[in-house]
Amino acid sequence: MKDKLRSQGWFGKTGKDGFIYRAWMKNQGIPDYEFRGKPVIGICNTWSEFTPCNAHFRELAESVKRGISEAGGFPVEFPVMSLGETLIKPTAMLYRNLASMDVEESIRANPMDGVVLLCGCDKTTPSLVMGACSVNIPALVVSGGPMLTGKYQGRDISTSDVWRFNDAVRSGEMSEEQLTVAEACMCRSRGHCAVMGTASTMACMVESLGLSLPGNAAIPAADSRRKVLAQLSGIRIVEMVKENLCLSDILTRQAFENAIIANAAIGGSTNFIIHLLAIAKRIGVDLKLDDFDKLSANVPLIANLQPSGKYFMEDLYYAGGLPAVLKELDSFLHGDALTVNGKSMRENYMTAECYNRDVISSAEKPFNPLSGVAILKGNLCEHGAVIKPSAASAHLLKHSGKALVFEDIDDYKNRIDQPDLEVDETSILVLKNVGPIGYPGMPEVGNMALPKKLLAKGVTDMVRISDGRMSGTGFGTVILHASPEAALGANFAVVKTGDVIHLDVSKRTLTLEVPADELEQRKRSWKPVHKKYDRGYVMLYQQHVQQASEGADLDFLNGGSGSEVSRDSH
Ligand code: FES
């Protein structure tokens, strides 16, 4: 333990300052002995009824508190900005960095010695981890857990079916009434999306980084063992404070490499890349976009989960959870990487067992040899673009076609279903101005729905390219995060309808067949079409957000400021 608890810089004071720091806390009915040198543990809670995936977090926090008290700590719960993926307009990603600032400053400014981060819906995990990294005190993540698998007309469903239902309604195979019934069938319990979407990916990310107790990622939200894990996490964070085990002790380069390898094996969301890059920058680990391709190139896809496979997070838990996946990856991972329970990653996963080889295959006989993400380079995306081969159509991984360009999301919505749209299944749909600056906030619109007239012909996939993101639950031959984005006036900004584009995933190339001098000429006459904001957070965001290839954090938030606060408040 450090010589002096950080919290004693508030509660251990004498005189007027100590009186003020303790007295107002006592109005909550807290006895005096709680302030006498107990580790104060913050519980950073993203509970909100506007974040349905996290709506059970007040109850979960009670379990964490029980553990903290049991271990001799003093739990103090506090709220931070909560980002509900489904309700926030224009996109929760616009506010990830704002929420991370809230988390960072809330942790630093308050008398806490350690913090438990309650994370669930997509952006609530990276924003909390990013913020905590910039303070770097002992911290541990408790995820909210996935929903139970949805059941509709006798079959299993979850969030990936939203896209299938949408196509079915558009092609006339499903009625609006049936769609309304399906809504309740899909979201039938507490928790976040039940497929390997971004929330599940983030939960796996924190476990494979070593930031949570083993097993955290997959326990369903409705399973009583989720509360057990929360209580054990409460006990553990008090021990971490005594050991002075900080985030920077866990988040080494090895930990990041483990997370990338694990993400490949589970078929995790492409959003993982942006969030992990941002977290690495906060904690000061050198991580590059190309690392994601290099480190996952030989890792097989062994978790047979939607959207890349068949099953759901609930099935992953019953099959042995993420520890059983990690055990299969032993030869790829840095098994000696330290985790929050004080044990190595290998010590944690070696006792795991796989109970269902259809859900978690062996590494020798993988469910799909294609895994991870491919980082594409070329004159259409000078700083890179991303594709998830396991969620794409094999026959489109090498494809050349003529671009059908939409200048922004409104242009796409206005024209995509026009009967006279000149498009066929070989066309490549290009959507501009959905990047960090252009939209702004980089929404999940990259897996654009196909033109109605092609759906009617039975076309189920086409190559699609954008500077935006895709929901982790989405699928298709979708190229995302094209950097630099269109709003910056680079090559991606000047691609025109009719230009020929070549995609070759095996060679990692995305090329626009337009001569360099023609591109330069187009760029000279290019004018931005995106809206520029002139006040408030969105103005700050547009002025400072970095490109997706850099993690899309605000440039002035890279790194950290530590936990010291030099001045008192009175
Ligand atoms: Fe919250 Fe999918 S909407 S995890």
Coordinates of C-alpha atoms and ligand atoms in Angstrom, one line a residue:
M1 CA 0.0 0.0 0.0
K2 CA 1.1 3.6 -0.6
D3 CA 2.2 5.3 2.6
K4 CA -0.9 7.3 2.6
L5 CA -4.3 6.7 1.0
R6 CA -5.2 9.4 -1.5
S7 CA -8.6 9.8 0.1
Q8 CA -6.9 10.9 3.4
G9 CA -5.9 14.1 1.5
W10 CA -9.6 14.9 2.1
F11 CA -11.0 12.9 5.0
G12 CA -7.8 12.7 7.0
K13 CA -7.5 16.4 7.4
T14 CA -8.0 18.3 10.7
G15 CA -9.5 21.7 11.2
K16 CA -11.9 23.5 9.0
D17 CA -11.0 21.6 5.8
G18 CA -11.4 18.1 7.3
F19 CA -14.6 19.3 8.9
I20 CA -16.0 20.3 5.6
Y21 CA -14.9 17.2 3.7
R22 CA -16.4 14.9 6.3
A23 CA -19.4 16.8 7.6
W24 CA -21.4 17.0 4.3
M25 CA -20.7 13.3 3.7
K26 CA -22.2 12.6 7.1
N27 CA -25.6 13.9 6.0
Q28 CA -25.9 10.6 4.2
G29 CA -25.9 8.8 7.6
I30 CA -22.3 7.6 7.4
P31 CA -20.7 6.9 10.8
D32 CA -17.4 8.6 11.6
Y33 CA -15.3 5.4 11.6
E34 CA -15.8 5.1 7.8
F35 CA -13.5 8.1 7.3
R36 CA -10.6 6.7 9.4
G37 CA -8.2 5.4 6.8
K38 CA -10.5 2.9 5.0
P39 CA -9.8 2.7 1.2
V40 CA -12.5 4.8 -0.4
I41 CA -13.7 3.0 -3.6
G42 CA -15.6 4.9 -6.2
I43 CA -18.2 3.0 -8.1
C44 CA -18.5 4.8 -11.5
N45 CA -22.0 4.1 -12.5
T46 CA -23.4 4.6 -16.1
W47 CA -26.9 3.7 -14.9
S48 CA -29.6 5.5 -16.9
E49 CA -33.0 4.7 -18.0
F50 CA -32.0 6.2 -21.3
T51 CA -29.3 3.6 -21.5
P52 CA -31.5 0.5 -21.4
C53 CA -28.5 -1.9 -21.6
N54 CA -27.3 -0.4 -18.3
A55 CA -30.7 0.1 -16.6
H56 CA -29.9 -2.7 -14.0
F57 CA -26.7 -1.0 -12.8
R58 CA -28.1 0.4 -9.5
E59 CA -28.7 -3.2 -8.4
L60 CA -25.3 -4.3 -9.7
A61 CA -23.7 -1.5 -7.8
E62 CA -25.2 -2.9 -4.6
S63 CA -23.4 -6.1 -5.1
V64 CA -20.1 -4.3 -5.7
K65 CA -20.7 -2.3 -2.5
R66 CA -21.3 -5.4 -0.5
G67 CA -17.9 -6.7 -1.6
I68 CA -16.1 -3.4 -0.9
S69 CA -17.5 -3.2 2.6
E70 CA -16.8 -6.9 3.2
A71 CA -13.1 -6.3 2.4
G72 CA -12.9 -3.2 4.7
G73 CA -13.4 -0.5 2.1
F74 CA -15.8 2.4 2.0
P75 CA -17.9 2.4 -1.2
V76 CA -19.1 5.6 -2.8
E77 CA -21.2 5.4 -5.9
F78 CA -21.2 8.3 -8.4
P79 CA -22.9 8.9 -11.8
V80 CA -21.2 9.8 -15.0
M81 CA -22.5 10.6 -18.5
S82 CA -24.2 7.5 -19.8
L83 CA -24.3 6.8 -23.5
G84 CA -27.2 4.7 -24.7
E85 CA -26.5 3.4 -28.2
T86 CA -30.0 3.2 -29.4
L87 CA -31.4 6.5 -28.3
I88 CA -28.7 9.1 -28.5
K89 CA -28.8 11.3 -31.6
P90 CA -26.9 11.8 -33.9
T91 CA -24.6 9.0 -32.5
A92 CA -23.3 8.0 -29.1
M93 CA -19.8 8.0 -30.6
L94 CA -19.9 11.8 -30.8
Y95 CA -20.0 11.8 -27.0
R96 CA -17.6 9.0 -26.1
N97 CA -14.8 11.5 -25.6
L98 CA -17.0 13.9 -23.6
A99 CA -18.0 11.1 -21.3
S100 CA -14.4 10.1 -20.9
M101 CA -13.6 13.7 -19.8
D102 CA -16.4 13.5 -17.3
V103 CA -15.0 10.2 -16.0
E104 CA -11.4 11.4 -15.8
E105 CA -12.2 14.6 -14.0
S106 CA -14.7 13.0 -11.6
I107 CA -12.2 10.4 -10.6
R108 CA -9.3 12.9 -10.1
A109 CA -11.4 15.5 -8.4
N110 CA -12.9 13.3 -5.8
P111 CA -11.5 11.5 -2.8
M112 CA -11.2 7.9 -4.1
D113 CA -8.3 5.4 -3.8
G114 CA -9.6 3.0 -6.3
V115 CA -12.5 2.8 -8.7
V116 CA -14.9 0.1 -10.1
L117 CA -16.1 1.0 -13.6
L118 CA -19.6 -0.3 -14.3
C119 CA -19.8 -0.6 -18.1
G120 CA -22.3 -2.1 -20.5
C121 CA -23.6 -0.5 -23.6
D122 CA -21.1 0.0 -26.4
K123 CA -19.5 3.4 -25.6
T124 CA -19.8 3.1 -21.8
T125 CA -16.9 0.8 -21.7
P126 CA -14.3 2.7 -23.7
S127 CA -15.3 6.1 -22.3
L128 CA -14.8 4.8 -18.7
V129 CA -11.6 3.0 -19.4
M130 CA -10.2 6.0 -21.3
G131 CA -11.0 8.4 -18.6
A132 CA -9.7 6.1 -15.8
C133 CA -6.4 5.6 -17.8
S134 CA -5.8 9.3 -17.8
V135 CA -5.9 9.3 -14.0
N136 CA -4.2 5.9 -13.5
I137 CA -5.3 4.8 -10.0
P138 CA -6.3 1.2 -9.2
A139 CA -9.3 0.4 -11.3
L140 CA -11.3 -2.7 -12.3
V141 CA -14.2 -3.2 -14.7
V142 CA -17.5 -4.9 -14.0
S143 CA -19.5 -5.3 -17.1
G144 CA -23.3 -5.5 -17.1
G145 CA -23.6 -8.7 -19.1
P146 CA -25.5 -9.6 -22.2
M147 CA -29.2 -10.0 -22.6
L148 CA -30.7 -13.5 -22.7
T149 CA -31.0 -14.7 -26.3
G150 CA -34.2 -13.5 -28.0
K151 CA -36.9 -15.9 -29.1
Y152 CA -39.1 -15.1 -32.1
Q153 CA -41.5 -17.6 -33.7
G154 CA -39.5 -20.5 -32.3
R155 CA -36.1 -19.3 -33.3
D156 CA -33.2 -17.6 -31.6
I157 CA -32.7 -13.9 -32.5
S158 CA -30.7 -10.9 -31.4
T159 CA -29.5 -7.6 -32.6
S160 CA -28.0 -8.9 -35.9
D161 CA -31.6 -9.8 -36.9
V162 CA -32.5 -6.1 -36.9
W163 CA -30.7 -5.8 -40.3
R164 CA -32.3 -9.0 -41.5
F165 CA -35.8 -7.8 -40.4
N166 CA -35.2 -4.5 -42.1
D167 CA -34.3 -6.1 -45.4
A168 CA -37.3 -8.5 -45.0
V169 CA -39.7 -5.6 -44.4
R170 CA -38.2 -3.7 -47.4
S171 CA -38.6 -6.7 -49.7
G172 CA -42.1 -7.4 -48.4
E173 CA -41.4 -10.7 -46.7
M174 CA -42.3 -9.3 -43.2
S175 CA -45.1 -7.1 -42.1
E176 CA -44.8 -4.0 -39.8
E177 CA -47.0 -5.9 -37.3
Q178 CA -44.6 -8.8 -37.2
L179 CA -41.8 -6.4 -36.8
T180 CA -43.5 -4.9 -33.7
V181 CA -43.9 -8.4 -32.2
A182 CA -40.2 -9.1 -32.9
E183 CA -39.1 -6.0 -30.9
A184 CA -40.3 -7.5 -27.6
C185 CA -39.1 -10.9 -28.4
M186 CA -35.6 -9.7 -29.0
C187 CA -35.1 -7.6 -25.9
R188 CA -36.6 -9.9 -23.3
S189 CA -34.2 -9.3 -20.4
R190 CA -31.9 -6.9 -18.9
G191 CA -28.4 -6.5 -20.4
H192 CA -26.7 -5.4 -23.5
C193 CA -26.9 -6.9 -27.1
A194 CA -26.6 -10.6 -27.0
V195 CA -24.4 -11.1 -30.1
M196 CA -20.7 -10.4 -30.5
G197 CA -21.5 -6.8 -31.2
T198 CA -19.6 -3.9 -29.8
A199 CA -20.8 -4.2 -26.2
S200 CA -19.8 -7.9 -26.0
T201 CA -16.6 -7.1 -27.8
M202 CA -15.8 -4.4 -25.3
A203 CA -16.5 -6.8 -22.4
C204 CA -14.2 -9.3 -24.0
M205 CA -11.6 -6.5 -24.6
V206 CA -11.5 -5.6 -20.9
E207 CA -11.2 -9.3 -19.8
S208 CA -8.4 -10.0 -22.3
L209 CA -6.6 -6.8 -21.3
G210 CA -6.7 -8.1 -17.8
L211 CA -8.9 -5.4 -16.5
S212 CA -11.7 -7.6 -15.1
L213 CA -12.0 -10.7 -13.1
P214 CA -12.0 -13.9 -15.3
G215 CA -15.4 -14.8 -16.7
N216 CA -16.7 -11.2 -16.7
A217 CA -17.4 -10.9 -20.4
A218 CA -20.1 -13.5 -20.9
I219 CA -22.1 -14.0 -17.8
P220 CA -25.7 -13.0 -18.8
A221 CA -27.0 -9.9 -17.1
A222 CA -29.9 -11.9 -15.8
D223 CA -27.8 -14.7 -14.3
S224 CA -27.3 -14.5 -10.5
R225 CA -23.6 -15.2 -11.1
R226 CA -23.2 -11.7 -12.5
K227 CA -24.0 -10.3 -9.1
V228 CA -21.5 -12.8 -7.5
L229 CA -18.8 -11.5 -9.9
A230 CA -19.7 -7.9 -9.0
Q231 CA -19.3 -8.7 -5.3
L232 CA -16.0 -10.4 -5.8
S233 CA -14.8 -7.5 -7.8
G234 CA -15.7 -5.2 -4.9
I235 CA -13.5 -7.3 -2.6
R236 CA -10.7 -7.3 -5.2
I237 CA -10.5 -3.6 -5.8
V238 CA -9.9 -3.0 -2.0
E239 CA -7.0 -5.4 -2.3
M240 CA -5.7 -3.7 -5.4
V241 CA -5.6 -0.4 -3.5
K242 CA -3.6 -2.1 -0.8
E243 CA -1.2 -3.5 -3.4
N244 CA -1.2 -0.1 -5.3
L245 CA -1.9 -2.1 -8.5
C246 CA -2.7 0.7 -11.0
L247 CA -4.0 0.6 -14.6
S248 CA -0.5 1.2 -16.0
D249 CA 0.7 -2.0 -14.3
I250 CA -1.9 -4.0 -16.2
L251 CA -2.1 -2.1 -19.5
T252 CA 1.3 -3.0 -21.0
R253 CA 2.0 -3.5 -24.7
Q254 CA 1.6 -7.2 -24.0
A255 CA -1.9 -6.6 -22.7
F256 CA -2.9 -4.8 -25.8
E257 CA -1.5 -7.5 -28.0
N258 CA -3.5 -10.1 -26.0
A259 CA -6.7 -8.0 -26.6
I260 CA -6.1 -7.9 -30.3
I261 CA -5.5 -11.6 -30.6
A262 CA -8.6 -12.4 -28.5
N263 CA -10.6 -10.0 -30.6
A264 CA -9.6 -11.9 -33.7
A265 CA -10.6 -15.2 -32.3
I266 CA -14.0 -14.1 -31.2
G267 CA -14.9 -12.2 -34.4
G268 CA -15.2 -8.9 -32.4
S269 CA -16.5 -5.7 -33.7
T270 CA -14.6 -3.3 -35.9
N271 CA -15.3 -0.6 -33.4
F272 CA -12.8 -2.4 -31.1
I273 CA -10.0 -0.9 -33.2
I274 CA -11.0 2.7 -32.7
H275 CA -11.5 2.2 -29.0
L276 CA -8.4 0.2 -28.3
L277 CA -6.2 2.8 -30.2
A278 CA -7.8 5.5 -28.0
I279 CA -7.2 3.6 -24.8
A280 CA -3.5 2.9 -25.8
K281 CA -2.9 6.6 -26.4
R282 CA -4.4 7.5 -23.0
I283 CA -2.1 5.1 -21.1
G284 CA 0.9 5.8 -23.3
V285 CA 1.3 2.5 -25.1
D286 CA 2.5 2.7 -28.7
L287 CA -0.1 0.9 -30.8
K288 CA -0.7 1.4 -34.5
L289 CA -3.5 0.5 -36.9
D290 CA -1.2 -2.0 -38.7
D291 CA -0.7 -3.9 -35.4
F292 CA -4.3 -5.1 -35.6
D293 CA -3.7 -6.8 -38.9
K294 CA -0.2 -8.1 -38.1
L295 CA -1.2 -9.6 -34.7
S296 CA -4.4 -11.2 -35.8
A297 CA -3.2 -12.5 -39.2
N298 CA -2.7 -16.1 -38.1
V299 CA -5.3 -16.2 -35.4
P300 CA -8.3 -18.5 -36.2
L301 CA -11.9 -17.6 -35.5
I302 CA -12.9 -20.0 -32.8
A303 CA -16.0 -18.4 -31.2
N304 CA -19.0 -19.4 -33.4
L305 CA -21.0 -16.3 -32.5
Q306 CA -23.2 -13.9 -34.5
P307 CA -22.7 -11.9 -36.5
S308 CA -19.7 -13.9 -37.8
G309 CA -21.2 -17.3 -36.7
K310 CA -24.3 -18.8 -35.3
Y311 CA -24.6 -18.5 -31.5
F312 CA -25.1 -15.9 -28.8
M313 CA -23.3 -14.6 -25.7
E314 CA -25.4 -16.8 -23.4
D315 CA -24.1 -19.8 -25.3
L316 CA -20.6 -18.6 -25.0
Y317 CA -21.0 -18.5 -21.2
Y318 CA -22.5 -22.0 -21.0
A319 CA -19.6 -23.3 -23.2
G320 CA -17.0 -22.0 -20.8
G321 CA -16.9 -18.2 -21.4
L322 CA -14.0 -16.2 -22.6
P323 CA -11.5 -18.1 -20.4
A324 CA -12.2 -21.2 -22.5
V325 CA -11.5 -19.2 -25.6
L326 CA -8.3 -17.7 -24.2
K327 CA -7.1 -21.2 -23.2
E328 CA -7.3 -22.3 -26.8
L329 CA -5.2 -19.3 -27.8
D330 CA -2.4 -20.1 -25.3
S331 CA 0.2 -20.4 -28.0
F332 CA -0.7 -16.9 -29.4
L333 CA -1.0 -15.0 -26.2
H334 CA 1.3 -13.4 -23.7
G335 CA 0.2 -15.8 -20.9
D336 CA 2.3 -14.1 -18.3
A337 CA 0.6 -10.7 -18.6
L338 CA -0.7 -9.5 -15.3
T339 CA -4.4 -9.1 -14.6
V340 CA -6.4 -7.3 -12.0
N341 CA -6.7 -10.3 -9.7
G342 CA -3.0 -10.3 -9.3
K343 CA -2.6 -13.5 -11.3
S344 CA -1.3 -13.9 -14.8
M345 CA -3.6 -14.3 -17.8
R346 CA -2.5 -17.9 -18.1
E347 CA -3.2 -18.7 -14.4
N348 CA -6.7 -17.4 -15.0
Y349 CA -7.5 -19.3 -18.1
M350 CA -5.7 -22.6 -17.7
T351 CA -8.3 -24.0 -15.3
A352 CA -11.1 -23.2 -17.9
E353 CA -12.9 -25.9 -19.7
C354 CA -14.8 -25.9 -23.0
Y355 CA -18.2 -27.6 -22.7
N356 CA -19.4 -27.1 -26.2
R357 CA -17.1 -27.4 -29.2
D358 CA -19.7 -26.2 -31.6
V359 CA -19.6 -22.8 -29.8
I360 CA -15.9 -22.6 -29.0
S361 CA -13.9 -24.7 -31.5
S362 CA -10.3 -25.7 -31.0
A363 CA -7.6 -23.6 -32.5
E364 CA -6.5 -26.6 -34.5
K365 CA -9.9 -27.1 -36.1
P366 CA -11.3 -23.6 -36.1
F367 CA -14.9 -22.7 -36.9
N368 CA -13.5 -20.3 -39.5
P369 CA -9.8 -19.9 -40.5
L370 CA -10.7 -16.3 -41.5
S371 CA -10.6 -14.0 -38.4
G372 CA -9.9 -10.6 -37.2
V373 CA -9.8 -7.5 -39.2
A374 CA -7.9 -6.6 -42.4
I375 CA -6.3 -3.2 -42.6
L376 CA -6.6 -2.0 -46.2
K377 CA -4.3 0.6 -47.8
G378 CA -4.4 2.4 -51.1
N379 CA -5.1 5.7 -52.8
L380 CA -8.7 5.6 -51.6
C381 CA -7.7 5.4 -47.9
E382 CA -4.1 6.6 -47.6
H383 CA -4.1 6.2 -43.8
G384 CA -6.1 2.9 -43.8
A385 CA -9.5 1.4 -43.9
V386 CA -10.9 -1.6 -42.1
I387 CA -12.8 -4.7 -43.2
K388 CA -14.0 -7.7 -41.1
P389 CA -13.5 -10.7 -43.5
S390 CA -15.4 -13.2 -41.3
A391 CA -18.5 -11.1 -41.6
A392 CA -18.1 -10.5 -45.4
S393 CA -19.0 -12.6 -48.4
A394 CA -16.1 -14.7 -49.5
H395 CA -16.8 -14.1 -53.2
L396 CA -16.6 -10.3 -52.7
L397 CA -13.2 -10.2 -50.9
K398 CA -11.6 -9.7 -54.3
H399 CA -13.8 -7.5 -56.4
S400 CA -13.7 -4.7 -58.9
G401 CA -16.7 -2.5 -59.7
K402 CA -17.9 0.9 -60.5
A403 CA -18.5 3.3 -57.7
L404 CA -22.0 4.6 -56.9
V405 CA -21.3 7.6 -54.7
F406 CA -23.5 9.2 -52.1
E407 CA -22.1 12.6 -50.9
D408 CA -23.7 12.3 -47.5
I409 CA -26.3 10.3 -45.5
D410 CA -29.2 12.4 -46.8
D411 CA -28.1 11.9 -50.4
Y412 CA -28.0 8.1 -49.7
K413 CA -31.5 8.1 -48.0
N414 CA -33.0 10.2 -50.8
R415 CA -31.7 8.1 -53.7
I416 CA -31.0 4.5 -52.6
D417 CA -34.5 3.2 -53.3
Q418 CA -35.2 5.2 -56.5
P419 CA -36.4 2.8 -59.2
D420 CA -34.2 4.4 -61.8
L421 CA -31.0 4.2 -59.7
E422 CA -28.2 3.0 -61.9
V423 CA -26.9 0.1 -59.9
D424 CA -26.3 -3.6 -60.1
E425 CA -24.8 -6.2 -57.8
T426 CA -21.3 -5.5 -59.1
S427 CA -21.5 -1.8 -58.1
I428 CA -19.6 -0.5 -55.1
L429 CA -21.7 1.8 -52.8
V430 CA -19.6 4.7 -51.5
L431 CA -20.9 6.8 -48.7
K432 CA -19.0 10.0 -47.8
N433 CA -19.1 12.5 -44.9
V434 CA -20.0 10.0 -42.2
G435 CA -16.6 10.3 -40.6
P436 CA -15.7 11.9 -37.2
I437 CA -15.8 15.5 -38.5
G438 CA -18.2 15.1 -41.4
Y439 CA -21.3 13.7 -39.7
P440 CA -20.1 14.7 -37.0
G441 CA -19.4 11.7 -34.7
M442 CA -18.8 8.9 -37.1
P443 CA -22.2 7.0 -36.9
E444 CA -22.8 3.3 -37.5
V445 CA -24.2 3.7 -41.0
G446 CA -21.4 2.0 -43.0
N447 CA -23.4 -1.2 -43.6
M448 CA -25.9 0.7 -45.8
A449 CA -29.0 -1.2 -46.6
L450 CA -28.9 -2.4 -50.2
P451 CA -31.1 -0.8 -52.9
K452 CA -34.6 -2.1 -52.8
K453 CA -34.6 -3.2 -56.4
L454 CA -31.5 -5.4 -55.8
L455 CA -33.0 -6.9 -52.7
A456 CA -36.1 -7.8 -54.8
K457 CA -33.7 -9.6 -57.2
G458 CA -32.3 -11.6 -54.2
V459 CA -29.0 -9.8 -53.8
T460 CA -27.9 -10.1 -50.2
D461 CA -24.5 -8.4 -50.2
M462 CA -22.5 -5.8 -52.1
V463 CA -19.2 -4.1 -51.5
R464 CA -19.8 -0.9 -49.5
I465 CA -17.2 1.7 -48.5
S466 CA -17.5 4.6 -46.1
D467 CA -15.6 6.8 -43.7
G468 CA -18.1 5.8 -41.0
R469 CA -18.5 2.9 -38.7
M470 CA -20.7 -0.2 -38.6
S471 CA -22.6 -1.6 -35.7
G472 CA -20.7 -4.6 -34.2
T473 CA -23.8 -6.5 -34.9
G474 CA -23.7 -5.7 -38.6
F475 CA -22.3 -7.9 -41.4
G476 CA -21.5 -7.8 -45.1
T477 CA -18.6 -6.9 -47.3
V478 CA -18.3 -3.5 -45.7
I479 CA -15.2 -1.4 -45.7
L480 CA -15.2 1.1 -42.9
H481 CA -13.2 4.0 -41.3
A482 CA -11.7 5.2 -44.5
S483 CA -9.0 7.7 -43.4
P484 CA -8.5 10.5 -44.1
E485 CA -12.3 11.1 -44.1
A486 CA -14.1 12.9 -46.9
A487 CA -14.5 16.1 -44.8
L488 CA -10.7 16.6 -45.0
G489 CA -10.7 16.8 -48.7
A490 CA -8.4 13.8 -49.3
N491 CA -8.8 11.3 -52.2
F492 CA -11.9 9.7 -50.6
A493 CA -13.6 13.1 -50.9
V494 CA -13.2 13.2 -54.7
V495 CA -14.2 9.7 -55.7
K496 CA -17.1 10.0 -58.3
T497 CA -19.9 7.8 -59.5
G498 CA -18.5 5.6 -62.3
D499 CA -14.9 5.5 -61.0
V500 CA -13.6 1.9 -60.9
I501 CA -12.5 0.6 -57.5
H502 CA -10.5 -2.5 -56.9
L503 CA -10.7 -4.4 -53.6
D504 CA -8.3 -7.2 -52.8
V505 CA -8.5 -8.2 -49.2
S506 CA -5.8 -10.9 -49.5
K507 CA -3.4 -8.2 -50.7
R508 CA -4.9 -5.6 -48.3
T509 CA -5.5 -3.1 -51.0
L510 CA -8.3 -0.7 -51.8
T511 CA -7.5 1.2 -55.0
L512 CA -9.2 3.9 -57.0
E513 CA -8.5 3.5 -60.7
V514 CA -8.1 7.2 -61.3
P515 CA -4.7 8.8 -62.3
A516 CA -2.9 10.8 -59.6
D517 CA -3.0 14.0 -61.6
E518 CA -6.7 13.7 -62.2
L519 CA -7.2 13.2 -58.4
E520 CA -5.1 16.3 -57.7
Q521 CA -7.2 18.3 -60.1
R522 CA -10.4 17.2 -58.5
K523 CA -9.0 18.0 -55.0
R524 CA -8.1 21.5 -56.1
S525 CA -11.8 22.2 -57.0
W526 CA -13.2 20.3 -54.0
K527 CA -15.4 22.1 -51.5
P528 CA -16.5 20.7 -48.1
V529 CA -20.2 19.9 -47.9
H530 CA -20.4 19.0 -44.2
K531 CA -22.0 21.3 -41.6
K532 CA -19.5 23.1 -39.4
Y533 CA -20.7 23.8 -35.8
D534 CA -19.8 27.1 -34.2
R535 CA -20.5 26.6 -30.5
G536 CA -20.5 24.1 -27.7
Y537 CA -19.0 20.7 -27.4
V538 CA -19.7 19.7 -31.1
M539 CA -17.5 22.7 -32.2
L540 CA -14.7 21.6 -29.9
Y541 CA -15.1 18.0 -31.2
Q542 CA -14.9 19.0 -34.8
Q543 CA -11.9 21.1 -34.2
H544 CA -9.9 18.5 -32.2
V545 CA -11.1 15.0 -33.1
Q546 CA -8.4 12.8 -34.6
Q547 CA -9.1 10.4 -37.5
A548 CA -10.4 6.9 -37.0
S549 CA -6.9 5.5 -37.8
E550 CA -5.7 7.3 -34.6
G551 CA -8.6 6.3 -32.3
A552 CA -10.9 9.3 -32.9
D553 CA -10.0 10.8 -29.5
L554 CA -9.7 14.6 -29.0
D555 CA -6.1 15.5 -29.6
F556 CA -5.7 17.3 -26.3
L557 CA -6.9 14.2 -24.4
N558 CA -4.1 11.9 -25.5
G559 CA -2.1 10.8 -22.4
G560 CA -3.0 11.5 -18.8
S561 CA -2.6 14.0 -16.0
G562 CA -2.3 11.6 -13.1
S563 CA -4.2 11.6 -9.9
E564 CA -2.7 14.6 -8.1
V565 CA -4.7 17.7 -7.3
S566 CA -2.5 20.4 -5.9
R567 CA -5.1 22.7 -4.4
D568 CA -7.8 22.3 -1.8
S569 CA -11.4 23.4 -2.4
H570 CA -11.7 25.8 0.5
Ligands
FES1 FE1 -26.5 -1.3 -25.9 FE2 -26.4 -2.9 -28.2 S1 -27.6 -1.2 -27.8 S2 -25.2 -2.9 -26.4

